[in-house]
């Protein structure tokens, strides 16, 4: 499994833009922005190992993927 962060911290993202790509041998999926926002942080720990997301997906300390702030 592979994760690719498309935007960098501080980038402005429009609603429905693809923010993250997650690929496996069988499929690829995307995380899209739910609204216009600013990317605050990518969880780059997942670039090397997605084990935290798979083993404990509800752990807010380790399993988050991106942090965004809505533009109003």
Short mmCIF file of N, CA and C in Angstrom, two decimals:
data_model
loop_
_atom_site.label_atom_id
_atom_site.label_comp_id
_atom_site.label_asym_id
_atom_site.label_seq_id
_atom_site.Cartn_x
_atom_site.Cartn_y
_atom_site.Cartn_z
N UNK A 1 0.85 -1.18 0.00
CA UNK A 1 0.00 0.00 0.00
C UNK A 1 0.89 1.23 0.00
N UNK A 2 0.46 2.22 -0.74
CA UNK A 2 1.25 3.44 -0.95
C UNK A 2 0.34 4.65 -0.76
N UNK A 3 0.86 5.70 -0.15
CA UNK A 3 0.11 6.94 0.03
C UNK A 3 0.89 8.10 -0.58
N UNK A 4 0.17 8.97 -1.27
CA UNK A 4 0.80 10.15 -1.87
C UNK A 4 0.03 11.39 -1.46
N UNK A 5 0.74 12.33 -0.87
CA UNK A 5 0.14 13.61 -0.50
C UNK A 5 0.33 14.57 -1.67
N UNK A 6 -0.75 15.12 -2.19
CA UNK A 6 -0.69 15.95 -3.39
C UNK A 6 -0.34 17.40 -3.06
N UNK A 7 -0.76 17.87 -1.90
CA UNK A 7 -0.55 19.27 -1.52
C UNK A 7 0.43 19.37 -0.36
N UNK A 8 0.99 20.57 -0.20
CA UNK A 8 1.92 20.86 0.88
C UNK A 8 1.25 21.75 1.92
N UNK A 9 1.84 21.79 3.10
CA UNK A 9 1.31 22.64 4.18
C UNK A 9 1.14 24.07 3.68
N UNK A 10 -0.01 24.66 3.98
CA UNK A 10 -0.30 26.03 3.60
C UNK A 10 -0.98 26.18 2.25
N UNK A 11 -1.05 25.10 1.48
CA UNK A 11 -1.72 25.18 0.17
C UNK A 11 -3.23 25.34 0.34
N UNK A 12 -3.82 26.11 -0.57
CA UNK A 12 -5.27 26.27 -0.60
C UNK A 12 -5.84 25.21 -1.52
N UNK A 13 -6.87 24.51 -1.03
CA UNK A 13 -7.48 23.40 -1.76
C UNK A 13 -8.94 23.73 -2.00
N UNK A 14 -9.39 23.53 -3.21
CA UNK A 14 -10.78 23.78 -3.55
C UNK A 14 -11.63 22.54 -3.24
N UNK A 15 -12.91 22.76 -2.97
CA UNK A 15 -13.84 21.68 -2.70
C UNK A 15 -13.79 20.62 -3.81
N UNK A 16 -13.77 19.36 -3.44
CA UNK A 16 -13.75 18.19 -4.32
C UNK A 16 -12.42 17.94 -5.03
N UNK A 17 -11.39 18.73 -4.74
CA UNK A 17 -10.07 18.42 -5.28
C UNK A 17 -9.50 17.21 -4.56
N UNK A 18 -8.76 16.40 -5.29
CA UNK A 18 -8.11 15.25 -4.68
C UNK A 18 -6.93 15.74 -3.85
N UNK A 19 -6.89 15.30 -2.59
CA UNK A 19 -5.87 15.76 -1.65
C UNK A 19 -4.84 14.66 -1.39
N UNK A 20 -5.31 13.42 -1.36
CA UNK A 20 -4.46 12.27 -1.05
C UNK A 20 -4.82 11.12 -1.99
N UNK A 21 -3.81 10.39 -2.43
CA UNK A 21 -4.01 9.18 -3.22
C UNK A 21 -3.50 8.00 -2.39
N UNK A 22 -4.33 6.98 -2.25
CA UNK A 22 -3.91 5.75 -1.58
C UNK A 22 -4.03 4.63 -2.60
N UNK A 23 -2.91 3.97 -2.86
CA UNK A 23 -2.87 2.91 -3.86
C UNK A 23 -2.47 1.59 -3.23
N UNK A 24 -3.07 0.52 -3.75
CA UNK A 24 -2.66 -0.83 -3.40
C UNK A 24 -2.48 -1.59 -4.70
N UNK A 25 -2.16 -2.85 -4.59
CA UNK A 25 -1.98 -3.67 -5.79
C UNK A 25 -3.27 -3.75 -6.59
N UNK A 26 -4.40 -3.80 -5.91
CA UNK A 26 -5.68 -4.02 -6.56
C UNK A 26 -6.46 -2.76 -6.91
N UNK A 27 -6.20 -1.65 -6.22
CA UNK A 27 -7.04 -0.48 -6.42
C UNK A 27 -6.33 0.80 -6.00
N UNK A 28 -6.91 1.90 -6.44
CA UNK A 28 -6.46 3.22 -6.00
C UNK A 28 -7.70 3.99 -5.55
N UNK A 29 -7.54 4.75 -4.49
CA UNK A 29 -8.64 5.57 -4.00
C UNK A 29 -8.12 6.95 -3.66
N UNK A 30 -9.02 7.89 -3.59
CA UNK A 30 -8.64 9.28 -3.37
C UNK A 30 -9.40 9.84 -2.19
N UNK A 31 -8.77 10.75 -1.48
CA UNK A 31 -9.46 11.54 -0.47
C UNK A 31 -9.63 12.92 -1.07
N UNK A 32 -10.88 13.39 -1.12
CA UNK A 32 -11.17 14.69 -1.71
C UNK A 32 -11.51 15.68 -0.61
N UNK A 33 -11.25 16.93 -0.88
CA UNK A 33 -11.56 18.00 0.08
C UNK A 33 -13.08 18.16 0.18
N UNK A 34 -13.61 18.16 1.40
CA UNK A 34 -15.06 18.29 1.58
C UNK A 34 -15.57 19.72 1.38
N UNK A 35 -14.64 20.69 1.37
CA UNK A 35 -14.98 22.10 1.21
C UNK A 35 -13.69 22.85 0.88
N UNK A 36 -13.78 24.12 0.52
CA UNK A 36 -12.59 24.93 0.31
C UNK A 36 -11.83 25.01 1.64
N UNK A 37 -10.53 24.75 1.59
CA UNK A 37 -9.78 24.68 2.83
C UNK A 37 -8.29 24.97 2.62
N UNK A 38 -7.59 25.08 3.73
CA UNK A 38 -6.14 25.22 3.74
C UNK A 38 -5.58 23.96 4.38
N UNK A 39 -4.57 23.39 3.75
CA UNK A 39 -3.93 22.22 4.32
C UNK A 39 -2.99 22.66 5.44
N UNK A 40 -3.26 22.19 6.64
CA UNK A 40 -2.42 22.54 7.78
C UNK A 40 -1.25 21.57 7.92
N UNK A 41 -1.54 20.27 7.68
CA UNK A 41 -0.49 19.28 7.90
C UNK A 41 -0.83 17.95 7.24
N UNK A 42 0.19 17.33 6.64
CA UNK A 42 0.11 15.94 6.17
C UNK A 42 0.76 15.07 7.25
N UNK A 43 0.21 13.90 7.50
CA UNK A 43 0.83 12.98 8.44
C UNK A 43 1.84 12.14 7.66
N UNK A 44 3.05 12.65 7.54
CA UNK A 44 4.07 12.01 6.72
C UNK A 44 4.56 10.69 7.31
N UNK A 45 4.20 10.39 8.55
CA UNK A 45 4.53 9.08 9.13
C UNK A 45 3.95 7.95 8.29
N UNK A 46 2.85 8.23 7.58
CA UNK A 46 2.20 7.20 6.77
C UNK A 46 2.92 6.93 5.45
N UNK A 47 3.82 7.79 5.04
CA UNK A 47 4.53 7.57 3.78
C UNK A 47 5.36 6.29 3.81
N UNK A 48 5.89 5.96 4.96
CA UNK A 48 6.71 4.75 5.09
C UNK A 48 5.93 3.55 5.57
N UNK A 49 4.82 3.77 6.28
CA UNK A 49 4.12 2.65 6.89
C UNK A 49 2.68 3.05 7.23
N UNK A 50 1.73 2.37 6.63
CA UNK A 50 0.32 2.64 6.90
C UNK A 50 -0.25 1.73 7.99
N UNK A 51 0.61 1.07 8.75
CA UNK A 51 0.15 0.11 9.75
C UNK A 51 -0.78 0.74 10.78
N UNK A 52 -0.53 1.99 11.18
CA UNK A 52 -1.39 2.64 12.18
C UNK A 52 -2.81 2.82 11.67
N UNK A 53 -2.96 3.18 10.43
CA UNK A 53 -4.29 3.37 9.86
C UNK A 53 -5.03 2.04 9.80
N UNK A 54 -4.34 1.00 9.43
CA UNK A 54 -4.98 -0.32 9.30
C UNK A 54 -5.24 -0.99 10.64
N UNK A 55 -4.34 -0.85 11.59
CA UNK A 55 -4.49 -1.57 12.85
C UNK A 55 -5.38 -0.84 13.86
N UNK A 56 -5.40 0.48 13.82
CA UNK A 56 -6.18 1.26 14.80
C UNK A 56 -6.73 2.52 14.13
N UNK A 57 -7.69 2.37 13.23
CA UNK A 57 -8.15 3.51 12.43
C UNK A 57 -8.82 4.63 13.21
N UNK A 58 -9.29 4.36 14.41
CA UNK A 58 -9.98 5.39 15.19
C UNK A 58 -9.06 6.12 16.16
N UNK A 59 -7.79 5.81 16.15
CA UNK A 59 -6.84 6.47 17.05
C UNK A 59 -6.49 7.85 16.48
N UNK A 60 -7.00 8.90 17.11
CA UNK A 60 -6.80 10.25 16.57
C UNK A 60 -5.37 10.75 16.72
N UNK A 61 -4.57 10.09 17.54
CA UNK A 61 -3.18 10.51 17.72
C UNK A 61 -2.26 10.02 16.60
N UNK A 62 -2.57 8.87 16.01
CA UNK A 62 -1.66 8.29 15.02
C UNK A 62 -2.28 8.01 13.66
N UNK A 63 -3.59 7.86 13.59
CA UNK A 63 -4.20 7.40 12.34
C UNK A 63 -4.72 8.51 11.44
N UNK A 64 -4.65 9.75 11.86
CA UNK A 64 -5.11 10.84 11.00
C UNK A 64 -4.21 10.92 9.77
N UNK A 65 -4.77 11.40 8.67
CA UNK A 65 -4.02 11.46 7.41
C UNK A 65 -3.67 12.90 7.06
N UNK A 66 -4.65 13.79 7.10
CA UNK A 66 -4.39 15.21 6.84
C UNK A 66 -5.14 16.05 7.87
N UNK A 67 -4.66 17.25 8.08
CA UNK A 67 -5.36 18.22 8.92
C UNK A 67 -5.63 19.43 8.05
N UNK A 68 -6.91 19.85 8.02
CA UNK A 68 -7.31 20.98 7.19
C UNK A 68 -8.09 21.99 8.01
N UNK A 69 -8.19 23.20 7.47
CA UNK A 69 -8.96 24.26 8.10
C UNK A 69 -9.87 24.86 7.02
N UNK A 70 -11.16 24.91 7.30
CA UNK A 70 -12.13 25.42 6.35
C UNK A 70 -11.93 26.90 6.08
N UNK A 71 -12.01 27.28 4.82
CA UNK A 71 -11.96 28.69 4.42
C UNK A 71 -13.38 29.22 4.45
N UNK A 72 -13.57 30.29 5.19
CA UNK A 72 -14.93 30.87 5.27
C UNK A 72 -15.00 32.19 4.58
#
